[in-house]
Tab-separated table of C-alpha atoms in Angstrom:
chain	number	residue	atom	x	y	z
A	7	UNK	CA	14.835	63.752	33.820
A	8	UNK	CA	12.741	63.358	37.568
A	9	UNK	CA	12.898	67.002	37.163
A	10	UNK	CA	11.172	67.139	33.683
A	11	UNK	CA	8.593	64.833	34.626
A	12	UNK	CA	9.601	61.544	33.290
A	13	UNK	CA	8.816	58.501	35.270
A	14	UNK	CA	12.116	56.660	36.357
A	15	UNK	CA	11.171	53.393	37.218
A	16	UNK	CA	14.971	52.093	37.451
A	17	UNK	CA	18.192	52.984	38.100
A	18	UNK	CA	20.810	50.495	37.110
A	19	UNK	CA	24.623	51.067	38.480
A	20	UNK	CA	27.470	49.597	39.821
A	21	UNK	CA	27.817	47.590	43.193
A	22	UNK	CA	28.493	49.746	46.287
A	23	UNK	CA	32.661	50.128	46.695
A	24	UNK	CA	34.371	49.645	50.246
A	25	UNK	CA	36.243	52.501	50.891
A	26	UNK	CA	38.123	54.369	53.898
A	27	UNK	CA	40.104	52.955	56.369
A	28	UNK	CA	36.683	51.162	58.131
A	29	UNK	CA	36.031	49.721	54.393
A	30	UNK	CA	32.501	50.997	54.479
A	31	UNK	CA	30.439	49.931	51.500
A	32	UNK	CA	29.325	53.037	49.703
A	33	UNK	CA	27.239	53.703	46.950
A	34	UNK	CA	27.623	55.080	43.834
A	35	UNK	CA	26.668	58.635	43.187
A	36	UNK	CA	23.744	57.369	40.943
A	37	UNK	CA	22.612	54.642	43.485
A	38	UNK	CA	22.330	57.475	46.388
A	39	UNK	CA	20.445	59.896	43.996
A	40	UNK	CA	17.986	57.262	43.036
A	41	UNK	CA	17.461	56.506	46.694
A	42	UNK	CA	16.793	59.972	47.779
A	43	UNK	CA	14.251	60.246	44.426
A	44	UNK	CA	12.543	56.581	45.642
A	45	UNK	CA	13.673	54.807	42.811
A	46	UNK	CA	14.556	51.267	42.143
A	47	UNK	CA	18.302	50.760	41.884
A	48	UNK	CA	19.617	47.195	40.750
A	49	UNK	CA	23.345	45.930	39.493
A	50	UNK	CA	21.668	43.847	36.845
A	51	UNK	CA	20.822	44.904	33.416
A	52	UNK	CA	18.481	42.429	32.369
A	53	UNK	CA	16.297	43.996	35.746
A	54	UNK	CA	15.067	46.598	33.407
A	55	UNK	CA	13.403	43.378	31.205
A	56	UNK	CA	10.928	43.544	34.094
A	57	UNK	CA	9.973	47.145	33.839
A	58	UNK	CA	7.354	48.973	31.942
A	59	UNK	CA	9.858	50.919	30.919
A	60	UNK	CA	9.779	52.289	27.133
A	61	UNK	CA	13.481	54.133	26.879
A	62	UNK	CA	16.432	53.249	28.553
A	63	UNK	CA	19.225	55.860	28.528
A	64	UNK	CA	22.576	55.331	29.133
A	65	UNK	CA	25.417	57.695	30.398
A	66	UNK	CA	29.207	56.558	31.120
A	67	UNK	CA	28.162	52.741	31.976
A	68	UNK	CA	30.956	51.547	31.160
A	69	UNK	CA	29.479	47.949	30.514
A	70	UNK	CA	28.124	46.410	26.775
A	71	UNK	CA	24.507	46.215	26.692
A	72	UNK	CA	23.183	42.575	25.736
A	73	UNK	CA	21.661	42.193	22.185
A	74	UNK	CA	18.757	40.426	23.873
A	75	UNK	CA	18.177	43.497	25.999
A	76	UNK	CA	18.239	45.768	22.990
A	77	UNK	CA	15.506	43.703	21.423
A	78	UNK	CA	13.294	44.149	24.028
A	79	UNK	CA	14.201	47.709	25.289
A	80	UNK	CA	15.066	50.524	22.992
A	81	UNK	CA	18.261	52.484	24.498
A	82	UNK	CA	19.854	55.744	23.587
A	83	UNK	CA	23.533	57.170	25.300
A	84	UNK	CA	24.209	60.474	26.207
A	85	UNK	CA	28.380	60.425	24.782
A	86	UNK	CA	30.972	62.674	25.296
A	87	UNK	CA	32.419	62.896	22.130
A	88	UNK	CA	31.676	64.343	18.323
A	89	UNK	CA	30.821	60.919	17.116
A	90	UNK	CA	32.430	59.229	15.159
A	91	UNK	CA	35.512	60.908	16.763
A	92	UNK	CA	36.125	59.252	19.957
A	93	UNK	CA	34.057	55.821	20.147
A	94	UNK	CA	35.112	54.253	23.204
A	95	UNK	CA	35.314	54.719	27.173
A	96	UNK	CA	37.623	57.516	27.466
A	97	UNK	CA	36.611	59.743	24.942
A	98	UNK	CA	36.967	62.955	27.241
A	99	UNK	CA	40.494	62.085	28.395
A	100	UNK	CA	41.528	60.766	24.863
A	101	UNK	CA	39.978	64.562	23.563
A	102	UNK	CA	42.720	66.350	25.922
A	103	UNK	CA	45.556	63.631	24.933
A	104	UNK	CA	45.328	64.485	21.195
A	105	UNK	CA	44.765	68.253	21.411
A	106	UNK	CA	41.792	68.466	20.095
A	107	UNK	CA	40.033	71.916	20.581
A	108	UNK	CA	36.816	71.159	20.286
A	109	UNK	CA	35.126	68.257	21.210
A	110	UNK	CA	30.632	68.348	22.306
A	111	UNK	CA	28.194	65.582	22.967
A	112	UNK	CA	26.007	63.437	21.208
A	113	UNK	CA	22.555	61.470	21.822
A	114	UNK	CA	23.111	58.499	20.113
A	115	UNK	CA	20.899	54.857	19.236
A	116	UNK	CA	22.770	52.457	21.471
A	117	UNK	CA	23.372	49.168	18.934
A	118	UNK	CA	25.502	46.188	19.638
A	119	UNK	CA	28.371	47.800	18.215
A	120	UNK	CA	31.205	49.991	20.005
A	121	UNK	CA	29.059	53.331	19.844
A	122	UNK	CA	27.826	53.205	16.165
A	123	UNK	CA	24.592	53.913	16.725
A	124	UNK	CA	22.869	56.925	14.927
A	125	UNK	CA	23.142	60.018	16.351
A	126	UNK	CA	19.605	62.089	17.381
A	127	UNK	CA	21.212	65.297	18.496
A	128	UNK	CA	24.690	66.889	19.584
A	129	UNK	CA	26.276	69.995	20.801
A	130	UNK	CA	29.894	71.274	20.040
A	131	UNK	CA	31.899	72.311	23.080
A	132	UNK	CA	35.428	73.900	23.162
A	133	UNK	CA	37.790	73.020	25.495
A	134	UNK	CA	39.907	74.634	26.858
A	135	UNK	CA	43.778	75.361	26.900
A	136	UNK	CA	44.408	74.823	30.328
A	137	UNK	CA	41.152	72.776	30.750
A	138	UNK	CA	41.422	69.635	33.022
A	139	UNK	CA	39.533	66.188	31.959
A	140	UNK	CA	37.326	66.657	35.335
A	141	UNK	CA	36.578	70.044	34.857
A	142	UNK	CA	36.095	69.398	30.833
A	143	UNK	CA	33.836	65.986	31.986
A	144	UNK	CA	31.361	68.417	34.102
A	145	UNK	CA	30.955	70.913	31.640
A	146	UNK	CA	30.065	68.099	29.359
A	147	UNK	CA	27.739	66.606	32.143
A	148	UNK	CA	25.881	70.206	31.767
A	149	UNK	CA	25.459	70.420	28.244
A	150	UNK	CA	24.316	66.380	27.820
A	151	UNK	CA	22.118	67.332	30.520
A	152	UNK	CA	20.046	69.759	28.896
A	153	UNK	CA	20.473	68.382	25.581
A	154	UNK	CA	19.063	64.823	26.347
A	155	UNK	CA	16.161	66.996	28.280
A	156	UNK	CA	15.472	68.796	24.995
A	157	UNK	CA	15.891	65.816	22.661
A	158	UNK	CA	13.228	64.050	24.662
A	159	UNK	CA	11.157	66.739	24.513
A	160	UNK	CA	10.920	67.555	20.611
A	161	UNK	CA	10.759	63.486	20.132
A	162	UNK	CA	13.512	61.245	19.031
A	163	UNK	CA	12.318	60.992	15.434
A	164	UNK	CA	15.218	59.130	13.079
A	165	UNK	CA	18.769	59.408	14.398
A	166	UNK	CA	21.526	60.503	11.729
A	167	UNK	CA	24.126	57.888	10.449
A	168	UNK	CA	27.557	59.048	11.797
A	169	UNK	CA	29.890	60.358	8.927
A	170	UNK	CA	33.706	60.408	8.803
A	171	UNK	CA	36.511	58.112	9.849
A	172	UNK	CA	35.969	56.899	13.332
A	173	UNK	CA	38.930	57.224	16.449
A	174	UNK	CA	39.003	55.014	19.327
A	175	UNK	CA	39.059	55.764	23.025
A	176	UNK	CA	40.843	53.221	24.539
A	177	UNK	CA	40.899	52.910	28.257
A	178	UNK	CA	43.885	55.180	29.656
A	179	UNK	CA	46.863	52.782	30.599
A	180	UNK	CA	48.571	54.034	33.846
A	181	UNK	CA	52.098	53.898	31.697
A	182	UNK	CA	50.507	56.554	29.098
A	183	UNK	CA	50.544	58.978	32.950
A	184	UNK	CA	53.896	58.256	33.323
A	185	UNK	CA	55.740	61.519	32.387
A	186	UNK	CA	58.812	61.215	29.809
A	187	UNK	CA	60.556	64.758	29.897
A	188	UNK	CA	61.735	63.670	26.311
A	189	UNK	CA	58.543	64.403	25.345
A	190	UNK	CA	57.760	68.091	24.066
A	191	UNK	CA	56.254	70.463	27.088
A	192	UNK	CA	52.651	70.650	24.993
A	193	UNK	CA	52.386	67.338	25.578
A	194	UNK	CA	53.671	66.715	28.782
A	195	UNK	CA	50.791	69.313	29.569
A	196	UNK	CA	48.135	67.797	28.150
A	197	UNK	CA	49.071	64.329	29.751
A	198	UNK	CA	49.046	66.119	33.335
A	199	UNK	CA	45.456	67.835	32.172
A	200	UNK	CA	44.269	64.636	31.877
A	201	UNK	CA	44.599	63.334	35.710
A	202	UNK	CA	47.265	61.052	37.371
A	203	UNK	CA	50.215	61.798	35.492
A	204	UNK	CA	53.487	61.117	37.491
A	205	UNK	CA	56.948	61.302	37.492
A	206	UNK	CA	60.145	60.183	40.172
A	207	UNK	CA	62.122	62.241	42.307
A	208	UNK	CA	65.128	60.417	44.647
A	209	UNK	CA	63.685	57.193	43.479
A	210	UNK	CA	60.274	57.667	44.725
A	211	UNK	CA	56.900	59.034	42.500
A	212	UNK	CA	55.819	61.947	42.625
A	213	UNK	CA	52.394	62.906	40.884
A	214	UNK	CA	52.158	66.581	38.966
A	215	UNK	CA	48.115	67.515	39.670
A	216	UNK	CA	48.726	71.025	37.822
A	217	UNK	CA	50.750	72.083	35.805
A	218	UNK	CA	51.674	74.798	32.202
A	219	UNK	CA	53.685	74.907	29.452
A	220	UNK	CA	56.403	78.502	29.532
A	221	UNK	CA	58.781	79.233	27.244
A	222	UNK	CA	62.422	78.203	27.003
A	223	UNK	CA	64.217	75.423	26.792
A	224	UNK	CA	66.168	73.125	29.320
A	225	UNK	CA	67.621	69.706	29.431
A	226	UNK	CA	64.798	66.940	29.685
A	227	UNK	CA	63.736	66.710	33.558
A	228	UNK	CA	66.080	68.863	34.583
A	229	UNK	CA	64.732	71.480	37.281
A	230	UNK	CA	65.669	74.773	36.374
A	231	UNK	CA	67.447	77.400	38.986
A	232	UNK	CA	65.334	80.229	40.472
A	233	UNK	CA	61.598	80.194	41.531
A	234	UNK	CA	59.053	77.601	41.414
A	235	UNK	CA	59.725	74.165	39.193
A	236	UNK	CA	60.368	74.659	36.139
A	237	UNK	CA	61.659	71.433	34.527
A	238	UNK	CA	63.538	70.862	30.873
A	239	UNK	CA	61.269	69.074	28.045
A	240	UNK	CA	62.550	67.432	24.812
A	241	UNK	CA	61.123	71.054	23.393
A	242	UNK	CA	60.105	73.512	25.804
A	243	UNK	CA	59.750	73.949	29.084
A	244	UNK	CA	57.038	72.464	31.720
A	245	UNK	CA	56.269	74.778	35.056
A	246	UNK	CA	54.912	72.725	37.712
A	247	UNK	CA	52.201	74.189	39.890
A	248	UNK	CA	50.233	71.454	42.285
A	249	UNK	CA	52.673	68.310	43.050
A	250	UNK	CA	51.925	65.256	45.715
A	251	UNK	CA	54.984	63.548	46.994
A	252	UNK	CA	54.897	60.031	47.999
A	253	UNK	CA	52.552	59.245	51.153
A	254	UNK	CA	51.868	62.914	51.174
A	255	UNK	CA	49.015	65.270	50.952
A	256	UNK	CA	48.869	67.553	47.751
A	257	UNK	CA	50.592	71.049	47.926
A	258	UNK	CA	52.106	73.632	45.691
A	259	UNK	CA	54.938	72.962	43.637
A	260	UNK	CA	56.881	76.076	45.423
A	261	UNK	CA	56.511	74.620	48.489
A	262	UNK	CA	57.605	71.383	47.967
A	263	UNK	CA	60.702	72.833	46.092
A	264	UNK	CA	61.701	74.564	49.420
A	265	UNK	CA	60.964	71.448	51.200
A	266	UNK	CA	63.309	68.920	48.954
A	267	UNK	CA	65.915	71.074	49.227
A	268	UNK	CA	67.177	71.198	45.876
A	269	UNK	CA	70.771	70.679	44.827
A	270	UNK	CA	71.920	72.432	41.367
A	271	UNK	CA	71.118	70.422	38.503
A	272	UNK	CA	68.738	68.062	40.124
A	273	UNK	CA	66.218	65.929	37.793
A	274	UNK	CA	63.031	64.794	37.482
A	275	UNK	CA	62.846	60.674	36.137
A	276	UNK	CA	65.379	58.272	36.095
C-alpha cells in the first residue's frame, strides 16, 4: 500500500514473542516492516481512534474488532476464502482439509459479525493437488495483495451481500494433526498438506512434513517392504517423503528408514 502511495499512519500487531534459546523479544514480521517504512506500530486497537486515519484494513488479525471502533473507523479485510465458504481463522488450512479445489480471496466490509461483511471484490484461486497450506497461504498473500491495491484504486463503491450457505473455519485442534492410518490415504494427505501432522513410532512422535498418496493397499500403519515408507491406509496407500523424529532435525523419509532399522511388519501408531 506504502508502495502505491497511501499514507500509513499505523500499524497495529501483536506484542513482540521471546524466542531462541537467549529468549530474545522479537517482533512480528509486520512490526519490523513498519519500522523500516517509519511507521507507528502499537498492540492496541483503539490506538487507531487517535489517527486521522479514514480506512483501516485488516489481514489475518486474528482478534474481533470492537463495535465502538467500527463506528468511528470504517474497516475492510483482505480474507482468504470464497466467502461465505470458509468464515473463520483457518480458512486456508480448513480449504486443504475438505478438498476443496478451488478456493480465492475476498475484500470484504469488516462488521461485528464472524466475517459477514459484504464483499467489494474477490479472485478465484486453484489449489493445488500436492499444494501445502504455506505455500497455498503465499500465493494467496500475492493475489490479496494486488487485489486490495486495485480495489482501492477503482474506489470501494457498495460491497455485495455474500450468497450461499456459509462453512466455518474453526481453529485447527492439534488432535485433528494426529494421523489415524484408518483413515483413507487422500485424507491422510491432505491432513499432512496442511502442516504439523504426526504420528508414533517405538512410542515416540514422529511428524510427516511431506508426504503423497500411491496406489495399493496395505494394512493401516503398516510400513510396507522395499524402498522408501510406504505405509498401509484404511484405503490406499500413503508414501512418506520428509519425516522429523523426536528431538531431531528434519530429513528424508529414506533416510530415516535406513536409520530405524526396520524389522518386517513394523507400524506406524499405536
Amino acid at each position: 500500500m506504502v508502495g502505491d502511495g497511501h499514507e500509513v499512519l499505523l500499524a497495529v500487531t501483536r506484542a513482540d514473542k521471546r524466542r531462541g534459546r537467549g529468549g530474545a523479544l522479537v517482533p512480528s514480521p509486520v512490526k519490523a516492516a513498519a519500522i523500516e517504512l517509519g511507521i507507528a506500530v502499537t498492540e492496541v486497537v483503539d490506538d487507531a481512534l487517535s489517527t486521522t486515519a479514514e480506512l483501516g484494513v485488516v489481514v489475518a488479525f486474528g482478534r474481533i474488532i470492537k463495535p465502538h471502533v467500527l463506528a468511528v473507523l470504517p474497516m475492510i479485510n483482505v480474507h482468504f476464502s470464497l466467502l461465505p465458504r470458509w468464515r473463520g481463522a483457518a480458512p486456508v488450512e480448513r480449504a486443504i482439509l475438505a478438498g476443496d479445489e478451488v478456493t480465492g480471496v475476498c475484500i470484504m466490509d469488516v462488521e461485528e459479525g464472524l466475517d459477514t461483511g459484504g464483499v467489494y471484490a474477490r479472485a478465484e484461486v486453484p489449489i493445488g493437488p500436492e499444494e501445502t497450506a504455506d505455500e497455498l497461504r503465499a500465493r494467496l498473500v500475492a493475489v490479496g495483495t494486488a487485489l486490495l491495491v486495485e480495489t482501492l484504486r477503482a474506489g470501494l463503491g457498495d460491497p455485495e451481500p455474500q450468497q450461499g450457505e456459509p462453512t466455518y473455519a474453526d481453529k485447527i485442534d492439534p488432535a485433528e494433526l494426529h494421523l489415524e492410518w484408518s483413515r483413507p490415504a487422500p485424507h491422510l494427505h491432505r491432513v499432512v498438506r496442511v502442516g504439523g501432522a504426526w504420528t508414533t513410532f517405538r512410542d515416540a512422535r514422529l511428524k510427516v512434513l511431506r508426504a503423497t498418496t500411491v496406489d495399493g493397499d496395505g494394512e493401516p500403519g503398516v510400513i510396507q517392504d522395499g524402498k522408501g515408507v510406504v505405509v498401509g491406509t484404511g484405503a490406499g496407500l500413503l508414501e512418506l517423503l520428509e519425516v522429523q523424529p523426536e528431538g531431531r532435525a528434519p530429513q528424508p523419509a529414506a533416510a530415516w528408514r535406513n536409520g530405524a532399522r526396520l524389522a518386517p511388519g513394523e507400524r506406524l501408531g499405536s
